[in-house]
Each structure stands twice: as structure tokens, then as C-alpha cells.
mmCIF file of C-alpha atoms in Angstrom:
data_model
loop_
_atom_site.group_PDB
_atom_site.id
_atom_site.type_symbol
_atom_site.label_atom_id
_atom_site.label_comp_id
_atom_site.label_asym_id
_atom_site.label_seq_id
_atom_site.Cartn_x
_atom_site.Cartn_y
_atom_site.Cartn_z
ATOM 1 C CA MET A 630 -4.314 58.581 -18.711
ATOM 2 C CA GLN A 631 -4.530 62.239 -18.864
ATOM 3 C CA VAL A 632 -7.727 61.893 -21.498
ATOM 4 C CA VAL A 633 -9.419 59.000 -18.918
ATOM 5 C CA VAL A 634 -9.238 61.680 -16.107
ATOM 6 C CA ALA A 635 -10.247 63.897 -18.019
ATOM 7 C CA LEU A 636 -13.882 62.159 -19.278
ATOM 8 C CA LEU A 637 -14.810 61.517 -15.657
ATOM 9 C CA ASP A 638 -16.386 63.818 -15.891
ATOM 10 C CA GLY A 639 -18.367 63.596 -18.523
ATOM 11 C CA PRO A 640 -18.916 63.257 -22.004
ATOM 12 C CA GLN A 641 -16.494 65.824 -24.064
ATOM 13 C CA ARG A 642 -15.353 67.891 -27.278
ATOM 14 C CA PHE A 643 -12.018 67.670 -29.228
ATOM 15 C CA ASN A 644 -10.899 71.203 -28.336
ATOM 16 C CA ALA A 645 -13.067 71.335 -24.465
ATOM 17 C CA LEU A 646 -10.895 68.184 -23.959
ATOM 18 C CA LYS A 647 -7.077 69.611 -25.100
ATOM 19 C CA ARG A 648 -8.137 72.990 -23.043
ATOM 20 C CA GLN A 649 -9.042 70.255 -20.365
ATOM 21 C CA ILE A 650 -5.311 68.906 -20.175
ATOM 22 C CA GLY A 651 -3.686 71.935 -21.545
ATOM 23 C CA ASP A 652 0.414 69.786 -22.220
ATOM 24 C CA ILE A 653 -0.847 68.297 -24.905
ATOM 25 C CA SER A 654 -0.268 68.767 -28.578
ATOM 26 C CA GLN A 655 -3.408 68.144 -31.600
ATOM 27 C CA GLN A 656 -1.502 65.207 -32.944
ATOM 28 C CA MET A 657 -1.003 63.582 -29.238
ATOM 29 C CA LEU A 658 -4.653 63.553 -28.415
ATOM 30 C CA THR A 659 -5.949 62.454 -31.369
ATOM 31 C CA ARG A 660 -3.506 59.662 -31.733
ATOM 32 C CA THR A 661 -4.397 59.015 -27.765
ATOM 33 C CA LEU A 662 -8.108 59.496 -28.753
ATOM 34 C CA LYS A 663 -8.000 57.478 -31.331
ATOM 35 C CA THR A 664 -6.453 54.694 -29.436
ATOM 36 C CA LEU A 665 -8.783 54.987 -26.507
ATOM 37 C CA GLU A 666 -11.396 54.206 -29.184
ATOM 38 C CA ARG A 667 -9.677 51.719 -30.898
ATOM 39 C CA ASP A 668 -9.519 49.249 -27.094
ATOM 40 C CA GLY A 669 -12.422 50.078 -26.253
ATOM 41 C CA MET A 670 -12.070 52.052 -23.673
ATOM 42 C CA VAL A 671 -13.349 56.074 -25.642
ATOM 43 C CA GLU A 672 -16.862 55.420 -27.573
ATOM 44 C CA ARG A 673 -17.038 58.133 -30.162
ATOM 45 C CA THR A 674 -20.329 60.398 -30.749
ATOM 46 C CA VAL A 675 -20.939 61.842 -34.110
ATOM 47 C CA CYS A 676 -24.145 64.746 -33.357
ATOM 48 C CA ALA A 677 -26.298 65.385 -35.866
ATOM 49 C CA THR A 678 -25.543 69.468 -35.209
ATOM 50 C CA THR A 679 -25.384 72.100 -38.158
ATOM 51 C CA PRO A 680 -22.068 71.533 -38.921
ATOM 52 C CA PRO A 681 -21.585 67.941 -37.494
ATOM 53 C CA GLN A 682 -20.628 67.825 -33.477
ATOM 54 C CA VAL A 683 -18.244 65.424 -32.622
ATOM 55 C CA GLU A 684 -18.360 63.758 -29.467
ATOM 56 C CA TYR A 685 -16.033 61.500 -26.462
ATOM 57 C CA ALA A 686 -17.370 59.619 -23.586
ATOM 58 C CA LEU A 687 -16.121 56.418 -21.632
ATOM 59 C CA SER A 688 -17.400 53.656 -21.822
ATOM 60 C CA ALA A 689 -18.411 51.086 -18.348
ATOM 61 C CA LEU A 690 -14.591 49.464 -20.298
ATOM 62 C CA GLY A 691 -13.182 52.989 -19.505
ATOM 63 C CA ARG A 692 -15.333 53.587 -16.782
ATOM 64 C CA SER A 693 -14.367 49.849 -15.036
ATOM 65 C CA LEU A 694 -10.926 52.102 -14.849
ATOM 66 C CA SER A 695 -12.229 55.280 -12.887
ATOM 67 C CA GLU A 696 -10.574 54.204 -10.427
ATOM 68 C CA PRO A 697 -7.422 52.892 -10.352
ATOM 69 C CA VAL A 698 -7.167 56.143 -12.647
ATOM 70 C CA ARG A 699 -8.827 58.752 -9.827
ATOM 71 C CA GLN A 700 -6.020 57.107 -7.385
ATOM 72 C CA MET A 701 -3.442 57.652 -9.204
ATOM 73 C CA ALA A 702 -4.326 61.198 -9.695
ATOM 74 C CA GLN A 703 -4.452 61.897 -6.820
ATOM 75 C CA TRP A 704 -1.389 60.817 -5.306
ATOM 76 C CA ALA A 705 0.229 62.432 -7.750
ATOM 77 C CA ARG A 706 -1.146 66.341 -7.007
ATOM 78 C CA ALA A 707 -0.412 64.537 -4.138
ATOM 79 C CA HIS A 708 3.595 63.944 -4.639
ATOM 80 C CA LEU A 709 4.907 66.434 -7.133
ATOM 81 C CA PRO A 710 5.837 69.302 -5.503
ATOM 82 C CA ILE A 711 8.487 66.337 -3.686
ATOM 83 C CA ILE A 712 8.819 65.072 -7.791
ATOM 84 C CA HIS A 713 9.943 68.712 -8.613
ATOM 85 C CA ASP A 714 11.817 69.006 -5.840
ATOM 86 C CA ASN A 715 13.306 66.297 -6.455
ATOM 87 C CA ARG A 716 14.272 67.025 -10.562
ATOM 88 C CA ARG A 717 15.580 70.305 -8.816
ATOM 89 C CA ARG A 718 18.501 68.802 -7.363
ATOM 90 C CA TYR A 719 19.032 66.020 -9.640
ATOM 91 C CA ASP A 720 19.846 68.789 -12.478
ATOM 92 C CA GLU A 721 21.667 70.472 -9.544
ATOM 93 C CA ARG A 722 24.587 66.796 -10.172
ATOM 94 C CA HIS A 723 24.289 66.403 -12.735
ATOM 95 C CA MET B 1238 5.130 52.779 -15.039
ATOM 96 C CA GLN B 1239 6.304 48.412 -15.992
ATOM 97 C CA VAL B 1240 9.345 49.759 -14.999
ATOM 98 C CA VAL B 1241 6.985 50.523 -11.509
ATOM 99 C CA VAL B 1242 5.582 48.006 -10.961
ATOM 100 C CA ALA B 1243 8.360 44.911 -12.329
ATOM 101 C CA LEU B 1244 10.746 46.809 -9.182
ATOM 102 C CA LEU B 1245 8.131 45.582 -7.163
ATOM 103 C CA ASP B 1246 9.987 42.728 -6.289
ATOM 104 C CA GLY B 1247 12.876 44.584 -5.174
ATOM 105 C CA PRO B 1248 16.453 45.934 -6.410
ATOM 106 C CA GLN B 1249 17.102 44.517 -9.735
ATOM 107 C CA ARG B 1250 20.135 44.683 -12.351
ATOM 108 C CA PHE B 1251 19.395 46.565 -16.068
ATOM 109 C CA ASN B 1252 19.838 43.608 -18.037
ATOM 110 C CA ALA B 1253 17.544 41.953 -15.434
ATOM 111 C CA LEU B 1254 14.543 44.414 -16.237
ATOM 112 C CA LYS B 1255 15.188 43.775 -19.554
ATOM 113 C CA ARG B 1256 14.774 40.307 -19.604
ATOM 114 C CA GLN B 1257 10.811 40.918 -17.097
ATOM 115 C CA ILE B 1258 9.727 43.717 -19.309
ATOM 116 C CA GLY B 1259 10.477 42.250 -23.109
ATOM 117 C CA ASP B 1260 8.808 44.542 -24.748
ATOM 118 C CA ILE B 1261 10.963 47.382 -24.116
ATOM 119 C CA SER B 1262 14.313 49.058 -26.092
ATOM 120 C CA GLN B 1263 17.631 49.654 -24.549
ATOM 121 C CA GLN B 1264 17.134 53.009 -24.977
ATOM 122 C CA MET B 1265 13.712 53.387 -24.378
ATOM 123 C CA LEU B 1266 14.354 51.627 -20.451
ATOM 124 C CA THR B 1267 17.556 54.126 -20.425
ATOM 125 C CA ARG B 1268 15.897 56.865 -21.003
ATOM 126 C CA THR B 1269 12.783 54.789 -18.348
ATOM 127 C CA LEU B 1270 15.091 53.968 -15.275
ATOM 128 C CA LYS B 1271 17.208 58.431 -15.483
ATOM 129 C CA THR B 1272 13.775 59.914 -15.642
ATOM 130 C CA LEU B 1273 12.604 58.150 -12.899
ATOM 131 C CA GLU B 1274 15.533 58.997 -11.210
ATOM 132 C CA ARG B 1275 15.177 62.099 -11.345
ATOM 133 C CA ASP B 1276 11.950 61.968 -9.859
ATOM 134 C CA GLY B 1277 13.813 60.331 -6.868
ATOM 135 C CA MET B 1278 11.515 57.290 -7.019
ATOM 136 C CA VAL B 1279 14.708 55.121 -8.055
ATOM 137 C CA GLU B 1280 17.343 54.806 -6.090
ATOM 138 C CA ARG B 1281 20.684 53.670 -8.863
ATOM 139 C CA THR B 1282 23.947 51.799 -7.347
ATOM 140 C CA VAL B 1283 26.907 51.136 -8.629
ATOM 141 C CA CYS B 1284 28.157 48.028 -6.470
ATOM 142 C CA ALA B 1285 31.841 47.488 -5.753
ATOM 143 C CA THR B 1286 31.891 44.595 -7.445
ATOM 144 C CA THR B 1287 34.337 43.388 -10.411
ATOM 145 C CA PRO B 1288 33.821 44.850 -12.717
ATOM 146 C CA PRO B 1289 31.311 47.320 -11.597
ATOM 147 C CA GLN B 1290 27.440 46.398 -11.691
ATOM 148 C CA VAL B 1291 24.390 48.886 -11.160
ATOM 149 C CA GLU B 1292 21.361 47.864 -9.480
ATOM 150 C CA TYR B 1293 17.561 49.678 -9.226
ATOM 151 C CA ALA B 1294 16.097 50.414 -7.139
ATOM 152 C CA LEU B 1295 13.169 52.265 -5.778
ATOM 153 C CA SER B 1296 12.938 54.372 -3.064
ATOM 154 C CA ALA B 1297 10.644 55.431 -0.681
ATOM 155 C CA LEU B 1298 8.469 57.991 -3.188
ATOM 156 C CA GLY B 1299 8.532 55.001 -5.774
ATOM 157 C CA ARG B 1300 7.054 52.092 -3.102
ATOM 158 C CA SER B 1301 3.943 54.730 -2.109
ATOM 159 C CA LEU B 1302 3.175 54.797 -5.784
ATOM 160 C CA SER B 1303 3.383 50.756 -5.391
ATOM 161 C CA GLU B 1304 -1.297 50.164 -4.502
ATOM 162 C CA PRO B 1305 -2.025 52.352 -6.984
ATOM 163 C CA VAL B 1306 0.234 50.883 -9.210
ATOM 164 C CA ARG B 1307 -0.346 47.576 -8.498
ATOM 165 C CA GLN B 1308 -4.721 47.828 -9.245
ATOM 166 C CA MET B 1309 -3.233 49.005 -12.244
ATOM 167 C CA ALA B 1310 -1.856 45.917 -13.548
ATOM 168 C CA GLN B 1311 -4.437 43.571 -11.954
ATOM 169 C CA TRP B 1312 -6.740 45.706 -14.039
ATOM 170 C CA ALA B 1313 -4.674 44.883 -17.017
ATOM 171 C CA ARG B 1314 -4.867 41.481 -16.472
ATOM 172 C CA ALA B 1315 -7.968 40.944 -16.057
ATOM 173 C CA HIS B 1316 -9.254 43.035 -19.251
ATOM 174 C CA LEU B 1317 -6.376 42.643 -21.388
ATOM 175 C CA PRO B 1318 -8.318 39.692 -23.397
ATOM 176 C CA ILE B 1319 -12.184 42.475 -24.097
ATOM 177 C CA ILE B 1320 -9.599 44.912 -24.989
ATOM 178 C CA HIS B 1321 -7.746 43.002 -27.390
ATOM 179 C CA ASP B 1322 -11.272 41.384 -28.885
ATOM 180 C CA ASN B 1323 -12.126 45.076 -28.836
ATOM 181 C CA ARG B 1324 -9.202 45.213 -31.461
ATOM 182 C CA ARG B 1325 -10.089 43.364 -33.810
ATOM 183 C CA ARG B 1326 -13.785 44.592 -34.351
ATOM 184 C CA TYR B 1327 -12.347 47.734 -34.121
ATOM 185 C CA ASP B 1328 -9.167 46.334 -37.384
ATOM 186 C CA GLU B 1329 -12.151 44.997 -39.279
ATOM 187 C CA ARG B 1330 -14.730 48.022 -39.293
ATOM 188 C CA HIS B 1331 -11.735 50.271 -40.455
#
């Protein structure tokens, strides 16, 4: 989901995606991009630069998910403080 | 996400949840329920029956996520056939 949210802003290269998402390993991002490409959600383009560069962009199918994903991201931002409080209280009890 | 969708219908016991979700291991469902409980999304109630039974229900916070989750589930149902086609074509090329 984080990758789809990051690509809502437009095509990006691997390292730019990794920086933007932050808490994701090289291996997990590689696997997630491959899964999204296989699902037809993301298009992978090899740019004829020297050295060749790879760019990832949402496909039409991927963009059709943007509204529900945007709502989820908005919900997460609004509720993250409450969730952190809940986690702290849970950890105190367990 | 599948657990939240399953609990939208109301409180459920562990085995009923596992049957409804289907492709989830005992271990993964246990871990997911603990994470959701820690986040404050799910409430765990021990019923004073003999033997005691445990029930899981969405909290108010969990229910506040229902609309974005319902939209995602709706999107998934509508697009699953296209995704399966895309996966078949990807596997033929790779």
C-alpha cells in the first residue's frame, strides 16, 4: 500500500521510492514492486540512458485504486496518535 | 485488512474468523488479532461460559476504518479477474 501511495505523485526510480517510504528494506521493496508489476498495478520502464535507469509508475489499474488508498492514508494520518497511545497502554498491561 | 472486513459483520470467535477468511494460518490470525488489539482496533472479550470462550469485535476506532476498508474490498472484488489475467500474462513472459 505504501508503494502505491508513493507512486500517486508520479513515476519514480527505485532509490527515490525507498527514500520516500523510509522503513522498507531493499529486498521488501524489490519484492513488492515485482508483485505490483505482476498484478498489472505498476509499469516498469527501462530508460535508454547511460547507465540505463529503471522507472516505476502506476498503471491505469493502479491509478484506479488511488481513491480508496488515499482515504486509507488519510485515516492512518488522522488516527496514528490514538494508535500510538493504545499501543503504549497495551504494553503497560502486558 | 481481511480480519477487519470479516469483523464488519459483528463480533466473532477465532475459529469462525479463520473459516470466514480462509487462506490464513492459525499463527498469522493469532498475530494479526494481537496487533489489532494492541492498536486498539479490536476488543477481545472472554465470555464466562464453560469452557470460557473468547470473542473479537471491532472497537469504535476499528469501525471508523470500515468505509475505506469497504471501498478497498469492493475495488478488489471488481478488479480480481483483471489481476488474475495480468498475473497469467506476466508468468508467460517471465
